[in-house]
């Protein structure tokens, strides 16, 4: 069983979900990086979350090398890749920005491969945005995504 949280509820509810038998925690947000810390109160710090829970922590939605690498250095076990390419998202239309899914996947894979060479710790890359056809799925696996 997985528990999916947005950033605002993770700190409070993830321990409850794990106690109830959750096998992994997935934190979804478009604005995560390891440096997103408030000066006035302690927000969600992934290294502390990882240390406090005995289940894999998966974080999404990532697009680039630097943020992916920072999250790996915080100890997360998996990275979800992609923001806005899917038919259910309006980010590209509303904001006018986006990164093609296979490009984002390659960025995150590059971070993972460099991190693995440095530490020997393998972090799963899960490309989950904008995959609507078999061809798009094949591109993700050919690029090197784990799922």
Short mmCIF file of C-alpha atoms in Angstrom, two decimals:
data_model
loop_
_atom_site.label_atom_id
_atom_site.label_comp_id
_atom_site.label_asym_id
_atom_site.label_seq_id
_atom_site.Cartn_x
_atom_site.Cartn_y
_atom_site.Cartn_z
CA UNK A 1 0.00 0.00 0.00
CA UNK A 2 1.25 3.47 -0.91
CA UNK A 3 0.30 6.77 0.67
CA UNK A 4 0.28 9.88 -1.50
CA UNK A 5 0.67 13.28 0.11
CA UNK A 6 1.01 16.88 -0.94
CA UNK A 7 3.80 18.73 0.81
CA UNK A 8 1.59 20.43 3.40
CA UNK A 9 0.36 17.17 4.93
CA UNK A 10 3.41 14.91 4.66
CA UNK A 11 5.08 15.72 7.98
CA UNK A 12 1.90 15.17 9.94
CA UNK A 13 0.29 12.23 8.12
CA UNK A 14 3.16 10.11 6.77
CA UNK A 15 4.05 8.62 10.19
CA UNK A 16 0.37 7.74 10.73
CA UNK A 17 0.20 6.02 7.32
CA UNK A 18 3.37 4.03 7.99
CA UNK A 19 2.07 2.95 11.39
CA UNK A 20 -1.12 1.76 9.65
CA UNK A 21 0.92 -0.45 7.30
CA UNK A 22 1.89 1.80 4.40
CA UNK A 23 4.72 0.31 2.30
CA UNK A 24 5.98 3.58 0.76
CA UNK A 25 5.33 7.31 0.95
CA UNK A 26 4.92 9.38 -2.22
CA UNK A 27 5.18 13.16 -1.92
CA UNK A 28 3.82 15.11 -4.90
CA UNK A 29 4.70 18.72 -5.49
CA UNK A 30 5.95 20.86 -8.34
CA UNK A 31 8.10 23.07 -6.16
CA UNK A 32 10.42 20.80 -4.24
CA UNK A 33 14.07 21.06 -3.74
CA UNK A 34 16.24 20.36 -0.75
CA UNK A 35 16.77 24.08 -0.07
CA UNK A 36 13.09 25.00 0.31
CA UNK A 37 13.28 25.75 4.03
CA UNK A 38 11.37 28.45 5.88
CA UNK A 39 13.28 30.74 8.20
CA UNK A 40 10.30 31.10 10.53
CA UNK A 41 9.20 27.48 10.92
CA UNK A 42 10.52 24.08 10.05
CA UNK A 43 8.98 22.86 6.84
CA UNK A 44 9.34 19.44 5.27
CA UNK A 45 13.00 18.43 5.35
CA UNK A 46 13.46 15.22 3.40
CA UNK A 47 16.56 14.02 5.24
CA UNK A 48 14.57 14.12 8.50
CA UNK A 49 11.57 12.40 6.89
CA UNK A 50 13.82 9.66 5.49
CA UNK A 51 15.48 9.15 8.89
CA UNK A 52 12.16 9.03 10.73
CA UNK A 53 10.35 6.50 8.51
CA UNK A 54 11.33 2.94 7.69
CA UNK A 55 9.72 2.89 4.22
CA UNK A 56 10.84 4.16 0.81
CA UNK A 57 10.22 7.86 0.13
CA UNK A 58 9.39 8.82 -3.48
CA UNK A 59 9.27 12.50 -4.49
CA UNK A 60 7.82 14.11 -7.62
CA UNK A 61 7.40 16.05 -9.86
CA UNK A 62 10.96 16.76 -10.94
CA UNK A 63 12.39 18.12 -14.18
CA UNK A 64 16.07 18.86 -13.85
CA UNK A 65 19.47 17.61 -12.81
CA UNK A 66 20.13 19.93 -9.86
CA UNK A 67 16.90 19.40 -7.94
CA UNK A 68 16.99 15.66 -8.59
CA UNK A 69 20.55 15.46 -7.28
CA UNK A 70 19.69 17.51 -4.17
CA UNK A 71 16.79 15.20 -3.35
CA UNK A 72 18.99 12.13 -3.77
CA UNK A 73 21.52 13.67 -1.40
CA UNK A 74 18.68 14.05 1.13
CA UNK A 75 18.14 10.27 0.96
CA UNK A 76 14.95 9.86 -1.07
CA UNK A 77 14.50 6.45 -2.68
CA UNK A 78 12.72 7.39 -5.89
CA UNK A 79 12.09 10.36 -8.15
CA UNK A 80 8.90 10.93 -10.14
CA UNK A 81 9.63 12.83 -13.35
CA UNK A 82 7.47 15.27 -15.29
CA UNK A 83 5.32 18.36 -14.90
CA UNK A 84 2.50 19.22 -17.22
CA UNK A 85 2.88 17.03 -20.31
CA UNK A 86 -0.15 14.85 -19.60
CA UNK A 87 -3.67 15.43 -20.85
CA UNK A 88 -4.92 15.95 -17.29
CA UNK A 89 -2.57 18.85 -16.60
CA UNK A 90 -3.01 22.46 -17.67
CA UNK A 91 0.42 23.75 -16.59
CA UNK A 92 1.66 24.25 -20.13
CA UNK A 93 -1.46 26.05 -21.30
CA UNK A 94 -1.89 28.18 -18.19
CA UNK A 95 1.75 28.98 -17.46
CA UNK A 96 3.15 28.71 -20.95
CA UNK A 97 6.11 26.63 -19.79
CA UNK A 98 6.97 22.97 -19.83
CA UNK A 99 9.71 20.43 -20.45
CA UNK A 100 9.21 17.54 -22.86
CA UNK A 101 8.88 14.30 -20.90
CA UNK A 102 11.82 12.45 -22.42
CA UNK A 103 14.05 15.54 -21.91
CA UNK A 104 13.09 15.76 -18.24
CA UNK A 105 13.65 12.01 -17.86
CA UNK A 106 17.13 12.25 -19.38
CA UNK A 107 18.03 15.14 -17.02
CA UNK A 108 16.95 13.17 -13.95
CA UNK A 109 18.67 10.01 -15.19
CA UNK A 110 21.91 11.93 -15.64
CA UNK A 111 21.69 13.10 -12.03
CA UNK A 112 20.98 9.56 -10.85
CA UNK A 113 23.88 8.08 -12.81
CA UNK A 114 26.34 10.68 -11.48
CA UNK A 115 25.03 10.18 -7.94
CA UNK A 116 25.37 6.40 -8.27
CA UNK A 117 28.98 6.68 -9.50
CA UNK A 118 29.80 8.91 -6.54
CA UNK A 119 27.96 7.02 -3.77
CA UNK A 120 27.07 3.54 -5.03
CA UNK A 121 23.45 4.22 -4.04
CA UNK A 122 20.87 3.59 -6.78
CA UNK A 123 17.77 5.80 -6.80
CA UNK A 124 14.83 4.78 -8.99
CA UNK A 125 13.66 7.16 -11.72
CA UNK A 126 9.94 6.86 -12.45
CA UNK A 127 8.79 8.83 -15.47
CA UNK A 128 5.06 9.30 -15.05
CA UNK A 129 4.01 12.41 -16.89
CA UNK A 130 2.47 12.60 -20.33
CA UNK A 131 2.66 8.95 -21.29
CA UNK A 132 -0.40 8.35 -23.45
CA UNK A 133 0.87 5.94 -26.10
CA UNK A 134 3.02 2.86 -26.35
CA UNK A 135 5.62 4.90 -28.23
CA UNK A 136 5.94 7.35 -25.36
CA UNK A 137 6.30 4.46 -22.92
CA UNK A 138 9.02 2.88 -25.08
CA UNK A 139 10.95 6.18 -25.23
CA UNK A 140 10.96 6.35 -21.44
CA UNK A 141 12.40 2.86 -21.09
CA UNK A 142 14.93 3.36 -23.89
CA UNK A 143 16.05 6.54 -22.13
CA UNK A 144 16.70 4.44 -19.01
CA UNK A 145 13.75 5.04 -16.69
CA UNK A 146 13.07 2.31 -14.14
CA UNK A 147 9.30 2.64 -14.47
#
